[in-house]
mmCIF file with all atom_site columns, C-alpha atoms in Angstrom:
data_model
loop_
_atom_site.group_PDB
_atom_site.id
_atom_site.type_symbol
_atom_site.label_atom_id
_atom_site.label_alt_id
_atom_site.label_comp_id
_atom_site.label_asym_id
_atom_site.label_entity_id
_atom_site.label_seq_id
_atom_site.pdbx_PDB_ins_code
_atom_site.Cartn_x
_atom_site.Cartn_y
_atom_site.Cartn_z
_atom_site.occupancy
_atom_site.B_iso_or_equiv
_atom_site.pdbx_formal_charge
_atom_site.auth_seq_id
_atom_site.auth_comp_id
_atom_site.auth_asym_id
_atom_site.auth_atom_id
_atom_site.pdbx_PDB_model_num
ATOM 1   C CA . VAL A 1 1   ? -7.481  -8.550  -20.131 1.00 0.00 ? 1   VAL A CA 1
ATOM 2   C CA . HIS A 1 2   ? -10.638 -6.279  -20.569 1.00 0.00 ? 2   HIS A CA 1
ATOM 3   C CA . LEU A 1 3   ? -13.725 -7.503  -18.717 1.00 0.00 ? 3   LEU A CA 1
ATOM 4   C CA . GLN A 1 4   ? -17.313 -6.871  -19.856 1.00 0.00 ? 4   GLN A CA 1
ATOM 5   C CA . ALA A 1 5   ? -19.928 -7.478  -17.001 1.00 0.00 ? 5   ALA A CA 1
ATOM 6   C CA . SER A 1 6   ? -23.524 -7.906  -18.267 1.00 0.00 ? 6   SER A CA 1
ATOM 7   C CA . GLY A 1 7   ? -27.152 -9.681  -17.337 1.00 0.00 ? 7   GLY A CA 1
ATOM 8   C CA . GLY A 1 8   ? -28.101 -7.264  -14.558 1.00 0.00 ? 8   GLY A CA 1
ATOM 9   C CA . GLY A 1 9   ? -31.401 -5.867  -14.379 1.00 0.00 ? 9   GLY A CA 1
ATOM 10  C CA . LEU A 1 10  ? -34.677 -5.624  -12.224 1.00 0.00 ? 10  LEU A CA 1
ATOM 11  C CA . VAL A 1 11  ? -36.037 -8.812  -10.985 1.00 0.00 ? 11  VAL A CA 1
ATOM 12  C CA . GLN A 1 12  ? -38.734 -9.562  -7.819  1.00 0.00 ? 12  GLN A CA 1
ATOM 13  C CA . PRO A 1 13  ? -37.804 -10.524 -4.079  1.00 0.00 ? 13  PRO A CA 1
ATOM 14  C CA . GLY A 1 14  ? -37.461 -14.601 -4.907  1.00 0.00 ? 14  GLY A CA 1
ATOM 15  C CA . GLY A 1 15  ? -36.248 -14.694 -8.369  1.00 0.00 ? 15  GLY A CA 1
ATOM 16  C CA . SER A 1 16  ? -32.961 -15.437 -10.019 1.00 0.00 ? 16  SER A CA 1
ATOM 17  C CA . LEU A 1 17  ? -30.517 -13.872 -12.540 1.00 0.00 ? 17  LEU A CA 1
ATOM 18  C CA . ARG A 1 18  ? -27.158 -14.941 -14.070 1.00 0.00 ? 18  ARG A CA 1
ATOM 19  C CA . LEU A 1 19  ? -24.444 -12.570 -14.492 1.00 0.00 ? 19  LEU A CA 1
ATOM 20  C CA . SER A 1 20  ? -22.025 -12.740 -17.124 1.00 0.00 ? 20  SER A CA 1
ATOM 21  C CA . CYS A 1 21  ? -18.343 -11.449 -17.136 1.00 0.00 ? 21  CYS A CA 1
ATOM 22  C CA . ALA A 1 22  ? -16.877 -11.945 -20.375 1.00 0.00 ? 22  ALA A CA 1
ATOM 23  C CA . ALA A 1 23  ? -12.871 -11.294 -21.001 1.00 0.00 ? 23  ALA A CA 1
ATOM 24  C CA . SER A 1 24  ? -11.240 -10.180 -23.918 1.00 0.00 ? 24  SER A CA 1
ATOM 25  C CA . GLY A 1 25  ? -7.412  -10.081 -24.688 1.00 0.00 ? 25  GLY A CA 1
ATOM 26  C CA . ASP A 1 26  ? -6.236  -13.013 -22.650 1.00 0.00 ? 26  ASP A CA 1
ATOM 27  C CA . SER A 1 27  ? -7.285  -16.253 -21.220 1.00 0.00 ? 27  SER A CA 1
ATOM 28  C CA . PHE A 1 28  ? -9.635  -16.386 -18.140 1.00 0.00 ? 28  PHE A CA 1
ATOM 29  C CA . THR A 1 29  ? -7.971  -19.236 -17.036 1.00 0.00 ? 29  THR A CA 1
ATOM 30  C CA . ARG A 1 30  ? -4.969  -17.523 -16.083 1.00 0.00 ? 30  ARG A CA 1
ATOM 31  C CA . TYR A 1 31  ? -6.680  -15.499 -13.722 1.00 0.00 ? 31  TYR A CA 1
ATOM 32  C CA . SER A 1 32  ? -8.275  -15.662 -10.507 1.00 0.00 ? 32  SER A CA 1
ATOM 33  C CA . VAL A 1 33  ? -11.707 -13.933 -10.742 1.00 0.00 ? 33  VAL A CA 1
ATOM 34  C CA . ALA A 1 34  ? -14.243 -12.743 -8.322  1.00 0.00 ? 34  ALA A CA 1
ATOM 35  C CA . TRP A 1 35  ? -17.371 -10.698 -8.562  1.00 0.00 ? 35  TRP A CA 1
ATOM 36  C CA . PHE A 1 36  ? -17.837 -7.825  -6.030  1.00 0.00 ? 36  PHE A CA 1
ATOM 37  C CA . ARG A 1 37  ? -21.158 -5.982  -5.609  1.00 0.00 ? 37  ARG A CA 1
ATOM 38  C CA . GLN A 1 38  ? -21.385 -2.248  -4.050  1.00 0.00 ? 38  GLN A CA 1
ATOM 39  C CA . ALA A 1 39  ? -24.710 -0.714  -2.689  1.00 0.00 ? 39  ALA A CA 1
ATOM 40  C CA . PRO A 1 40  ? -25.467 3.160   -2.523  1.00 0.00 ? 40  PRO A CA 1
ATOM 41  C CA . GLY A 1 41  ? -23.473 4.419   0.413   1.00 0.00 ? 41  GLY A CA 1
ATOM 42  C CA . LYS A 1 42  ? -21.727 0.885   1.228   1.00 0.00 ? 42  LYS A CA 1
ATOM 43  C CA . GLU A 1 43  ? -18.094 -0.177  0.672   1.00 0.00 ? 43  GLU A CA 1
ATOM 44  C CA . ARG A 1 44  ? -17.534 -2.882  -2.179  1.00 0.00 ? 44  ARG A CA 1
ATOM 45  C CA . GLU A 1 45  ? -18.204 -6.310  -0.922  1.00 0.00 ? 45  GLU A CA 1
ATOM 46  C CA . PHE A 1 46  ? -16.953 -9.724  -1.505  1.00 0.00 ? 46  PHE A CA 1
ATOM 47  C CA . VAL A 1 47  ? -19.597 -12.083 -3.346  1.00 0.00 ? 47  VAL A CA 1
ATOM 48  C CA . ALA A 1 48  ? -18.042 -14.848 -4.734  1.00 0.00 ? 48  ALA A CA 1
ATOM 49  C CA . GLY A 1 49  ? -14.288 -16.131 -5.930  1.00 0.00 ? 49  GLY A CA 1
ATOM 50  C CA . LEU A 1 50  ? -12.830 -18.632 -8.205  1.00 0.00 ? 50  LEU A CA 1
ATOM 51  C CA . LYS A 1 51  ? -9.082  -19.405 -8.118  1.00 0.00 ? 51  LYS A CA 1
ATOM 52  C CA . ARG A 1 52  ? -7.059  -19.626 -11.152 1.00 0.00 ? 52  ARG A CA 1
ATOM 53  C CA . SER A 1 53  ? -7.144  -22.509 -13.167 1.00 0.00 ? 53  SER A CA 1
ATOM 54  C CA . ASN A 1 54  ? -9.925  -23.146 -11.562 1.00 0.00 ? 54  ASN A CA 1
ATOM 55  C CA . SER A 1 55  ? -8.199  -24.785 -8.231  1.00 0.00 ? 55  SER A CA 1
ATOM 56  C CA . GLY A 1 56  ? -11.673 -23.672 -5.991  1.00 0.00 ? 56  GLY A CA 1
ATOM 57  C CA . THR A 1 57  ? -13.925 -21.368 -5.364  1.00 0.00 ? 57  THR A CA 1
ATOM 58  C CA . SER A 1 58  ? -14.983 -18.981 -2.216  1.00 0.00 ? 58  SER A CA 1
ATOM 59  C CA . TYR A 1 59  ? -18.058 -17.506 -1.412  1.00 0.00 ? 59  TYR A CA 1
ATOM 60  C CA . SER A 1 60  ? -19.131 -14.478 1.406   1.00 0.00 ? 60  SER A CA 1
ATOM 61  C CA . ASN A 1 61  ? -20.404 -16.708 4.253   1.00 0.00 ? 61  ASN A CA 1
ATOM 62  C CA . SER A 1 62  ? -23.980 -14.615 4.184   1.00 0.00 ? 62  SER A CA 1
ATOM 63  C CA . LEU A 1 63  ? -24.139 -15.627 0.052   1.00 0.00 ? 63  LEU A CA 1
ATOM 64  C CA . LYS A 1 64  ? -23.043 -19.074 0.204   1.00 0.00 ? 64  LYS A CA 1
ATOM 65  C CA . GLY A 1 65  ? -25.943 -21.735 -1.016  1.00 0.00 ? 65  GLY A CA 1
ATOM 66  C CA . ARG A 1 66  ? -28.013 -18.694 -3.092  1.00 0.00 ? 66  ARG A CA 1
ATOM 67  C CA . PHE A 1 67  ? -24.938 -17.661 -5.168  1.00 0.00 ? 67  PHE A CA 1
ATOM 68  C CA . THR A 1 68  ? -22.865 -19.662 -7.502  1.00 0.00 ? 68  THR A CA 1
ATOM 69  C CA . ILE A 1 69  ? -19.725 -18.899 -9.518  1.00 0.00 ? 69  ILE A CA 1
ATOM 70  C CA . SER A 1 70  ? -18.658 -20.752 -12.268 1.00 0.00 ? 70  SER A CA 1
ATOM 71  C CA . ARG A 1 71  ? -16.396 -20.305 -15.143 1.00 0.00 ? 71  ARG A CA 1
ATOM 72  C CA . ASP A 1 72  ? -17.039 -21.587 -19.145 1.00 0.00 ? 72  ASP A CA 1
ATOM 73  C CA . ASN A 1 73  ? -13.397 -21.746 -20.674 1.00 0.00 ? 73  ASN A CA 1
ATOM 74  C CA . ALA A 1 74  ? -14.503 -22.403 -24.148 1.00 0.00 ? 74  ALA A CA 1
ATOM 75  C CA . LYS A 1 75  ? -16.550 -18.987 -23.927 1.00 0.00 ? 75  LYS A CA 1
ATOM 76  C CA . ASN A 1 76  ? -13.827 -17.101 -22.023 1.00 0.00 ? 76  ASN A CA 1
ATOM 77  C CA . ALA A 1 77  ? -16.298 -16.116 -19.295 1.00 0.00 ? 77  ALA A CA 1
ATOM 78  C CA . VAL A 1 78  ? -17.337 -16.279 -15.475 1.00 0.00 ? 78  VAL A CA 1
ATOM 79  C CA . TYR A 1 79  ? -21.005 -16.417 -14.356 1.00 0.00 ? 79  TYR A CA 1
ATOM 80  C CA . LEU A 1 80  ? -22.787 -15.811 -10.914 1.00 0.00 ? 80  LEU A CA 1
ATOM 81  C CA . GLN A 1 81  ? -25.707 -17.311 -10.909 1.00 0.00 ? 81  GLN A CA 1
ATOM 82  C CA . MET A 1 82  ? -27.847 -15.692 -8.094  1.00 0.00 ? 82  MET A CA 1
ATOM 83  C CA . ASN A 1 83  ? -31.134 -17.230 -6.697  1.00 0.00 ? 83  ASN A CA 1
ATOM 84  C CA . SER A 1 84  ? -33.614 -16.357 -3.713  1.00 0.00 ? 84  SER A CA 1
ATOM 85  C CA . LEU A 1 85  ? -32.858 -12.841 -4.279  1.00 0.00 ? 85  LEU A CA 1
ATOM 86  C CA . LEU A 1 86  ? -33.385 -10.210 -1.920  1.00 0.00 ? 86  LEU A CA 1
ATOM 87  C CA . PRO A 1 87  ? -33.825 -6.452  -1.916  1.00 0.00 ? 87  PRO A CA 1
ATOM 88  C CA . GLU A 1 88  ? -30.636 -6.181  -0.113  1.00 0.00 ? 88  GLU A CA 1
ATOM 89  C CA . ASP A 1 89  ? -28.997 -7.948  -2.805  1.00 0.00 ? 89  ASP A CA 1
ATOM 90  C CA . THR A 1 90  ? -29.815 -4.594  -4.617  1.00 0.00 ? 90  THR A CA 1
ATOM 91  C CA . ALA A 1 91  ? -26.269 -3.499  -5.892  1.00 0.00 ? 91  ALA A CA 1
ATOM 92  C CA . VAL A 1 92  ? -23.653 -2.884  -8.433  1.00 0.00 ? 92  VAL A CA 1
ATOM 93  C CA . TYR A 1 93  ? -22.232 -6.149  -9.694  1.00 0.00 ? 93  TYR A CA 1
ATOM 94  C CA . TYR A 1 94  ? -18.772 -5.747  -10.558 1.00 0.00 ? 94  TYR A CA 1
ATOM 95  C CA . CYS A 1 95  ? -16.464 -8.910  -11.807 1.00 0.00 ? 95  CYS A CA 1
ATOM 96  C CA . ALA A 1 96  ? -12.313 -8.439  -11.161 1.00 0.00 ? 96  ALA A CA 1
ATOM 97  C CA . ALA A 1 97  ? -9.471  -10.559 -12.104 1.00 0.00 ? 97  ALA A CA 1
ATOM 98  C CA . ASP A 1 98  ? -5.946  -10.803 -11.681 1.00 0.00 ? 98  ASP A CA 1
ATOM 99  C CA . ALA A 1 99  ? -3.162  -12.657 -12.907 1.00 0.00 ? 99  ALA A CA 1
ATOM 100 C CA . ALA A 1 100 ? -1.940  -13.581 -9.407  1.00 0.00 ? 100 ALA A CA 1
ATOM 101 C CA . SER A 1 101 ? -2.649  -17.147 -8.096  1.00 0.00 ? 101 SER A CA 1
ATOM 102 C CA . LEU A 1 102 ? -4.534  -15.555 -5.146  1.00 0.00 ? 102 LEU A CA 1
ATOM 103 C CA . ILE A 1 103 ? -5.079  -17.204 -1.944  1.00 0.00 ? 103 ILE A CA 1
ATOM 104 C CA . THR A 1 104 ? -8.421  -17.520 -0.149  1.00 0.00 ? 104 THR A CA 1
ATOM 105 C CA . SER A 1 105 ? -7.978  -14.442 2.118   1.00 0.00 ? 105 SER A CA 1
ATOM 106 C CA . SER A 1 106 ? -6.692  -12.335 -1.076  1.00 0.00 ? 106 SER A CA 1
ATOM 107 C CA . LEU A 1 107 ? -9.634  -13.342 -3.236  1.00 0.00 ? 107 LEU A CA 1
ATOM 108 C CA . TRP A 1 108 ? -11.841 -11.399 -0.649  1.00 0.00 ? 108 TRP A CA 1
ATOM 109 C CA . GLN A 1 109 ? -10.190 -8.311  -1.165  1.00 0.00 ? 109 GLN A CA 1
ATOM 110 C CA . PRO A 1 110 ? -10.506 -5.470  -4.141  1.00 0.00 ? 110 PRO A CA 1
ATOM 111 C CA . ARG A 1 111 ? -7.203  -4.296  -3.850  1.00 0.00 ? 111 ARG A CA 1
ATOM 112 C CA . TYR A 1 112 ? -5.546  -7.596  -5.034  1.00 0.00 ? 112 TYR A CA 1
ATOM 113 C CA . TYR A 1 113 ? -7.161  -7.482  -8.388  1.00 0.00 ? 113 TYR A CA 1
ATOM 114 C CA . GLY A 1 114 ? -5.977  -5.387  -11.383 1.00 0.00 ? 114 GLY A CA 1
ATOM 115 C CA . TYR A 1 115 ? -8.667  -5.675  -13.777 1.00 0.00 ? 115 TYR A CA 1
ATOM 116 C CA . TRP A 1 116 ? -12.302 -4.334  -13.343 1.00 0.00 ? 116 TRP A CA 1
ATOM 117 C CA . GLY A 1 117 ? -15.187 -4.485  -15.617 1.00 0.00 ? 117 GLY A CA 1
ATOM 118 C CA . GLN A 1 118 ? -17.743 -1.608  -15.956 1.00 0.00 ? 118 GLN A CA 1
ATOM 119 C CA . GLY A 1 119 ? -20.478 -2.862  -13.623 1.00 0.00 ? 119 GLY A CA 1
ATOM 120 C CA . THR A 1 120 ? -24.109 -4.248  -14.252 1.00 0.00 ? 120 THR A CA 1
ATOM 121 C CA . LEU A 1 121 ? -26.720 -2.848  -11.965 1.00 0.00 ? 121 LEU A CA 1
ATOM 122 C CA . VAL A 1 122 ? -29.159 -5.634  -10.242 1.00 0.00 ? 122 VAL A CA 1
ATOM 123 C CA . THR A 1 123 ? -32.438 -4.394  -8.850  1.00 0.00 ? 123 THR A CA 1
ATOM 124 C CA . VAL A 1 124 ? -34.541 -6.577  -6.242  1.00 0.00 ? 124 VAL A CA 1
ATOM 125 C CA . SER A 1 125 ? -37.806 -4.883  -5.898  1.00 0.00 ? 125 SER A CA 1
ATOM 126 C CA . SER A 1 126 ? -41.885 -5.831  -6.401  1.00 0.00 ? 126 SER A CA 1
#
């Protein structure tokens, strides 16, 4: 499966963005999917994950309540709605997928994902 992330940009603190991850080559419903982010000089960080066949979601504890992951099967896409954005949310955001049915603790780990999108930059600044 090929992943294409989009929707990043410059937003003011307190604003919102919706990131999209479009899949081609296979149905997204067959994959566990997640969003990760990486800020300059920092390790890649789990943001939110969606288990295969919509069997559950998981969020980073520090982001829960502001970010929402969702899937649109008809469009073969996964979204990340980000609200109340903060300057520390500035990062390159990546979508990732794997055909395995990942348990929650594995969703959080980049090493379990075999497919990655190219990343989309989100900058939160006034």
